[in-house]
XYZ file of C-alpha atoms in Angstrom:
433
model
C 0.000 0.000 0.000
C 1.224 3.493 -0.871
C -0.149 6.876 0.127
C 0.437 9.881 -2.104
C -0.076 13.352 -0.657
C -0.895 15.801 -3.403
C -0.314 19.496 -2.954
C -3.358 19.935 -5.182
C -5.387 17.278 -7.003
C -8.141 17.359 -9.600
C -11.207 15.753 -8.077
C -14.292 17.362 -9.578
C -12.163 20.503 -9.561
C -8.751 21.388 -8.088
C -8.638 20.588 -4.361
C -5.707 21.369 -2.076
C -4.132 18.801 0.219
C -5.424 15.469 -1.096
C -4.173 12.103 0.092
C -4.639 9.217 -2.352
C -4.149 5.692 -1.053
C -3.251 2.934 -3.516
C -3.289 -0.788 -2.919
C -2.839 -3.407 -5.622
C -2.925 -0.778 -8.335
C -6.342 0.590 -7.255
C -7.315 3.711 -5.347
C -8.679 2.647 -1.961
C -9.105 6.042 -0.306
C -9.198 9.733 -1.227
C -9.033 12.178 1.705
C -8.449 15.885 2.180
C -5.955 16.795 4.891
C -2.389 17.531 5.881
C 0.507 15.227 4.953
C 1.444 12.400 7.295
C 4.714 10.584 7.920
C 5.297 8.025 5.194
C 3.292 9.851 2.538
C 4.972 10.251 -0.844
C 4.577 13.901 -1.828
C 3.534 15.131 -5.245
C 3.891 18.855 -5.800
C 1.967 20.974 -8.273
C -1.387 19.784 -9.601
C -2.093 16.046 -9.752
C -4.401 14.952 -12.562
C -5.836 11.505 -13.234
C -3.948 9.617 -15.944
C -4.419 10.964 -19.456
C -5.795 8.730 -22.221
C -4.557 9.147 -25.789
C -7.590 7.760 -27.599
C -6.138 7.788 -31.129
C -2.533 6.918 -31.944
C -0.726 5.787 -35.072
C 2.657 5.055 -33.501
C 4.515 4.671 -36.786
C 3.543 8.202 -37.854
C 6.010 9.465 -35.233
C 8.720 8.860 -37.840
C 7.190 11.659 -39.953
C 7.397 14.459 -37.393
C 8.895 17.557 -38.972
C 8.549 16.170 -42.484
C 4.951 17.076 -43.229
C 5.535 20.638 -44.447
C 6.825 19.114 -47.673
C 6.820 22.447 -49.531
C 3.035 22.370 -49.560
C 0.566 19.712 -50.642
C -2.540 18.183 -49.088
C -3.589 15.277 -46.918
C -3.403 13.080 -49.987
C 0.199 14.000 -50.847
C 1.151 13.505 -47.191
C -0.370 10.033 -47.341
C 2.302 9.008 -49.871
C 5.002 9.815 -47.311
C 3.122 7.863 -44.652
C 2.794 4.844 -46.915
C 6.528 4.948 -47.615
C 7.239 4.552 -43.894
C 4.585 1.849 -43.562
C 6.240 -0.163 -46.318
C 9.555 -0.295 -44.405
C 8.316 -1.558 -41.040
C 8.623 -5.092 -39.715
C 7.872 -6.438 -36.213
C 11.326 -5.530 -34.855
C 11.433 -1.970 -36.180
C 7.773 -1.485 -35.238
C 8.539 -2.561 -31.666
C 11.450 -0.125 -31.373
C 9.503 2.814 -32.769
C 6.297 2.138 -30.827
C 8.184 1.588 -27.552
C 9.896 4.961 -27.860
C 6.687 6.677 -28.999
C 4.669 5.318 -26.076
C 7.461 6.313 -23.684
C 7.275 9.852 -25.074
C 3.534 9.834 -24.389
C 4.149 8.578 -20.847
C 6.501 11.499 -20.271
C 3.559 13.720 -21.239
C 1.242 12.131 -18.644
C -0.441 9.501 -20.823
C -1.222 6.285 -18.950
C -3.354 4.591 -21.638
C -3.049 4.551 -25.447
C -5.558 3.587 -28.104
C -3.530 2.306 -31.052
C -5.475 2.371 -34.323
C -3.471 -0.390 -35.948
C -3.622 -1.569 -39.547
C -0.048 -2.708 -40.326
C -0.995 -6.365 -40.021
C 1.050 -8.311 -42.562
C 4.415 -8.243 -44.377
C 5.007 -5.549 -46.961
C 3.403 -6.560 -50.240
C 1.016 -9.012 -48.558
C 1.584 -12.555 -47.370
C 1.581 -13.555 -43.709
C 4.016 -13.713 -40.817
C 4.385 -17.080 -39.077
C 2.389 -15.453 -36.298
C -0.349 -13.556 -38.166
C -0.526 -11.130 -35.235
C 3.226 -10.470 -35.047
C 2.823 -6.745 -35.713
C 0.122 -6.476 -33.049
C 2.262 -8.332 -30.529
C 5.044 -5.809 -31.201
C 2.665 -3.048 -30.112
C 1.597 -4.991 -27.026
C 5.226 -5.450 -26.000
C 6.000 -1.802 -26.735
C 3.253 -0.582 -24.410
C 4.318 -2.971 -21.650
C 7.919 -1.791 -21.929
C 6.819 1.857 -21.827
C 4.639 1.227 -18.771
C 1.284 2.263 -20.258
C -1.977 0.404 -20.819
C -2.962 -0.335 -24.390
C -6.238 -0.694 -26.223
C -5.339 -2.296 -29.523
C -7.909 -1.075 -32.042
C -7.268 -3.766 -34.611
C -8.351 -2.230 -37.897
C -10.260 -3.738 -40.789
C -8.952 -2.393 -44.128
C -10.173 -4.006 -47.339
C -10.508 -1.579 -50.245
C -8.974 1.497 -51.843
C -12.153 3.608 -51.934
C -15.888 3.627 -51.172
C -16.505 2.333 -54.706
C -14.561 -0.837 -53.851
C -11.393 0.176 -55.722
C -8.572 -2.377 -55.425
C -5.785 -1.933 -52.909
C -2.456 -0.542 -54.081
C 0.859 -2.286 -53.379
C 1.413 -0.708 -49.948
C -2.180 -1.246 -48.823
C -1.884 -4.982 -49.442
C -0.236 -5.415 -46.048
C -3.226 -3.768 -44.335
C -5.800 -6.269 -45.587
C -7.027 -9.666 -44.410
C -9.061 -10.140 -47.596
C -12.524 -9.770 -46.115
C -14.170 -8.907 -42.814
C -14.633 -12.550 -41.779
C -10.908 -13.241 -42.179
C -10.120 -10.054 -40.266
C -12.400 -11.129 -37.419
C -10.847 -14.610 -37.318
C -7.345 -13.152 -37.008
C -8.382 -10.726 -34.255
C -9.981 -13.602 -32.343
C -6.468 -15.020 -31.943
C -5.350 -11.991 -29.889
C -5.960 -12.651 -26.181
C -6.539 -9.845 -23.712
C -4.179 -9.735 -20.755
C -3.164 -7.408 -17.935
C -2.868 -3.903 -19.291
C -4.374 -4.821 -22.675
C -7.815 -4.473 -24.205
C -8.554 -5.735 -27.705
C -10.837 -3.369 -29.581
C -11.675 -2.992 -33.245
C -11.755 -0.353 -35.930
C -13.229 0.327 -39.311
C -10.431 2.231 -40.973
C -12.978 4.369 -42.845
C -15.847 3.962 -45.266
C -13.177 4.334 -47.957
C -11.431 1.192 -46.757
C -14.319 -1.081 -45.719
C -17.074 -1.654 -48.309
C -20.624 -1.089 -47.133
C -21.510 -4.786 -47.377
C -18.690 -5.637 -44.925
C -19.491 -3.031 -42.252
C -22.092 -5.086 -40.401
C -19.654 -8.003 -40.089
C -17.085 -5.754 -38.409
C -19.719 -4.281 -36.096
C -20.932 -7.746 -35.075
C -17.400 -8.973 -34.395
C -16.713 -5.895 -32.251
C -19.876 -6.195 -30.152
C -19.199 -5.253 -26.536
C -15.749 -3.866 -27.298
C -14.479 -0.417 -28.284
C -15.031 0.221 -31.992
C -13.372 3.243 -33.619
C -13.618 4.633 -37.140
C -12.126 7.538 -39.092
C -15.074 9.722 -40.131
C -15.190 12.689 -42.530
C -11.594 13.764 -42.014
C -11.451 15.240 -45.524
C -14.123 16.764 -47.822
C -12.998 14.415 -50.599
C -14.017 11.471 -48.422
C -17.536 12.854 -48.139
C -17.750 13.576 -51.860
C -16.583 10.091 -52.853
C -18.893 8.387 -50.351
C -21.898 10.378 -51.509
C -21.114 9.496 -55.133
C -20.719 5.788 -54.383
C -23.501 5.273 -51.826
C -25.744 8.330 -51.750
C -24.933 8.780 -48.045
C -22.549 10.752 -45.900
C -20.006 8.550 -44.082
C -21.902 9.035 -40.802
C -25.232 8.046 -42.366
C -23.664 4.998 -44.028
C -22.139 3.832 -40.731
C -25.480 4.304 -38.977
C -27.312 2.361 -41.675
C -25.047 -0.653 -41.152
C -25.086 -0.668 -37.360
C -21.575 0.641 -36.733
C -22.542 3.595 -34.522
C -23.455 3.306 -30.846
C -22.220 3.891 -27.275
C -19.151 1.673 -27.789
C -18.176 3.510 -30.986
C -15.897 6.521 -31.358
C -15.799 8.572 -34.549
C -12.289 9.933 -35.052
C -11.840 13.452 -36.500
C -15.483 14.069 -37.522
C -14.384 17.368 -39.080
C -16.744 17.765 -42.041
C -20.172 16.920 -40.645
C -23.653 17.968 -41.694
C -26.280 18.959 -39.140
C -27.880 15.555 -39.694
C -24.536 13.872 -39.000
C -24.240 15.672 -35.661
C -27.778 14.643 -34.742
C -27.086 11.024 -35.720
C -23.940 10.810 -33.625
C -25.792 12.248 -30.642
C -28.852 10.028 -31.075
C -26.764 6.850 -31.249
C -24.586 7.740 -28.253
C -21.448 7.687 -30.404
C -18.390 9.523 -29.093
C -15.960 11.689 -31.050
C -12.169 11.818 -30.764
C -10.631 15.128 -31.815
C -6.976 15.252 -32.862
C -6.420 19.003 -33.253
C -2.681 19.049 -33.943
C -3.014 16.469 -36.717
C -6.117 18.105 -38.140
C -4.141 21.350 -38.366
C -0.926 19.731 -39.598
C -2.675 17.914 -42.453
C -4.935 20.877 -43.296
C -8.012 18.777 -42.510
C -10.019 21.645 -41.070
C -11.637 22.449 -37.713
C -14.396 20.152 -36.517
C -17.698 21.292 -34.971
C -16.579 20.080 -31.574
C -18.460 22.607 -29.438
C -21.628 21.857 -31.393
C -21.074 18.134 -30.885
C -20.575 18.589 -27.143
C -23.695 20.729 -26.886
C -25.628 17.944 -28.625
C -24.465 15.510 -25.938
C -21.675 13.763 -27.867
C -18.810 12.703 -25.536
C -15.467 14.183 -26.627
C -12.025 12.698 -26.106
C -8.590 13.512 -27.533
C -5.889 11.763 -29.542
C -2.386 12.510 -30.763
C -2.962 10.674 -34.085
C 0.252 11.240 -36.072
C 2.217 12.516 -33.049
C 2.829 16.036 -34.310
C 3.835 17.081 -30.804
C 3.488 14.214 -28.310
C 1.639 16.510 -25.887
C -1.947 15.609 -24.993
C -2.298 18.692 -22.777
C -1.459 20.670 -25.916
C -4.206 18.835 -27.800
C -6.738 19.987 -25.196
C -5.529 23.571 -25.513
C -5.759 23.333 -29.308
C -9.349 22.092 -28.990
C -10.203 25.277 -27.120
C -8.104 27.526 -29.385
C -9.616 26.271 -32.634
C -13.131 26.541 -31.200
C -12.366 30.190 -30.470
C -11.156 30.732 -34.018
C -14.321 29.452 -35.646
C -16.701 31.129 -33.183
C -15.065 34.478 -32.501
C -15.624 33.856 -28.785
C -13.310 32.849 -25.948
C -13.932 30.206 -23.312
C -15.568 27.644 -25.567
C -14.554 24.706 -23.339
C -14.147 25.022 -19.590
C -10.994 23.634 -17.934
C -13.182 20.921 -16.382
C -14.485 19.880 -19.810
C -10.926 19.708 -21.123
C -9.803 17.560 -18.186
C -12.709 15.179 -18.748
C -11.806 14.856 -22.436
C -8.184 14.191 -21.466
C -8.985 11.602 -18.809
C -12.307 9.880 -18.073
C -13.838 10.285 -21.539
C -10.731 8.939 -23.241
C -10.526 5.942 -20.943
C -14.212 5.144 -21.497
C -13.719 5.323 -25.266
C -10.899 2.807 -24.932
C -12.789 0.348 -22.750
C -11.374 1.333 -19.345
C -14.327 2.864 -17.432
C -12.459 2.180 -14.183
C -9.739 4.727 -15.003
C -9.507 8.463 -15.506
C -10.748 9.774 -12.146
C -9.156 10.166 -8.715
C -11.808 8.168 -6.885
C -12.087 4.988 -4.840
C -12.091 1.884 -7.040
C -10.381 3.571 -9.966
C -6.996 2.501 -11.293
C -4.273 4.366 -9.432
C -3.014 6.640 -12.211
C -1.586 9.975 -11.074
C 0.073 12.696 -13.143
C 1.858 15.559 -11.355
C 2.126 18.838 -13.282
C 4.461 21.660 -12.203
C 3.097 25.020 -11.151
C 6.498 26.752 -11.163
C 7.764 26.410 -14.739
C 8.099 29.320 -17.150
C 4.784 28.219 -18.656
C 2.808 27.728 -15.451
C 4.301 30.161 -12.919
C 1.672 32.488 -11.532
C -1.247 30.294 -12.610
C -3.813 28.855 -10.233
C -4.287 25.055 -10.287
C -7.569 25.382 -12.179
C -5.818 27.315 -14.928
C -3.107 24.725 -15.608
C -5.111 22.746 -18.205
C -5.077 25.914 -20.317
C -1.308 26.508 -20.163
C 0.701 23.466 -19.034
C 2.714 21.392 -21.499
C 4.171 17.910 -21.585
C 7.455 19.367 -20.324
C 5.688 20.346 -17.082
C 4.834 16.738 -16.190
C 7.172 15.582 -13.422
C 5.749 12.307 -12.113
C 3.549 9.671 -13.733
C 2.135 6.747 -11.780
C 0.377 3.946 -13.654
C -1.648 1.602 -11.436
C 0.659 2.385 -8.529
C 3.903 1.968 -10.474
C 6.091 5.036 -10.953
C 6.835 5.203 -14.684
C 8.144 8.785 -14.799
C 9.956 10.482 -11.915
C 11.506 13.950 -11.957
C 10.680 14.094 -15.667
C 12.672 10.933 -16.484
C 11.173 7.747 -17.876
C 12.139 4.344 -16.490
C 13.536 3.428 -19.931
C 16.081 6.235 -19.701
C 16.839 8.582 -22.591
C 13.643 8.485 -24.645
C 15.028 11.001 -27.132
C 17.879 8.625 -27.943
C 15.420 5.744 -28.340
C 13.345 7.799 -30.779
C 16.382 8.922 -32.745
C 17.618 5.357 -33.132
C 14.220 3.955 -34.105
C 13.499 6.698 -36.627
C 17.025 6.651 -38.011
C 16.608 2.992 -38.889
C 13.569 3.901 -41.005
C 15.062 6.912 -42.771
């Protein structure tokens, strides 16, 4: 049993002098009071663990390379496919381990990996058909974070059923039944949830969507939705529906489903997401980096759609920064400040993200929850002079000092248990370049 005395902790709001007792990786008591002998002290503001609800770990190799003298999402995708073509289980493990460790340094205790690099480059199969997935599982364990593996169905090159190109061959199991059979061979274990994903309505034909939804029943199911206007245009031409309407028609939407991006939505799309209880994961740094646009996130929240946050292509490795970008972009499109309260941002960073990833027992500092604690400095050049309740609006990954995952200290004094994470990233990315 360990007791942590927090100078300030985020309960329903910032509260000074909070003692959190952990036993067996769970919170067994939360009390307000002075420190006692034997307490481990955490200075600054202590948040629940952050949940990165949408990660593509291999995109970390592209950081800094997306300016590319201009272009669009579709020209960027060629660069991304070039990296995808060079990965194997060993290089994937090295890159994902370092990427997840970087997220841990930023306060992330749980990652949702939207994974579609299933097979060898060009197609074929590894001796273990889930070798690439097992690399991700090992990477998360090494980095000390929980993982929800959102194993992704990817079958076609467009909503009209266009064939896959050479790089996309490694993403595909052939059909949704074969995909489901492979995923069934992935056992859950401590620190791991197995979820599912429809890559997009571009990549899974309409007649295969119901099979994916049935196979994912009772588990987290994520899907890229309306990230680009061209996706909407192509889907309308092929099916007569928006992506959201098509997913609803085939039973993909619901309380276990999270629509990722959801940038270019109609009013009917917003109403459908709300009516079905579907959540939305915003990835503001990626949506800006790839010139996707700004989603109607305040409108979605007002309609009752739960919002969470993801790092997606790891533009910055800073989930606190993603929350601040959510607020900043909402200001830009509305002409008004204060579009999301600090409490709403903290919920998106923590409890909502964990729920979207299948961990409803994480993301709050409360009895029975997993003992995840993230200490954020109040005395850095970014946070000095700010009250605890203001830190979600200004703090950065560099202000995270201590990260505890289910009672285990993974980051202490800003240093990860794996050591020099920058060196790990440089080595892993250098091997791919």
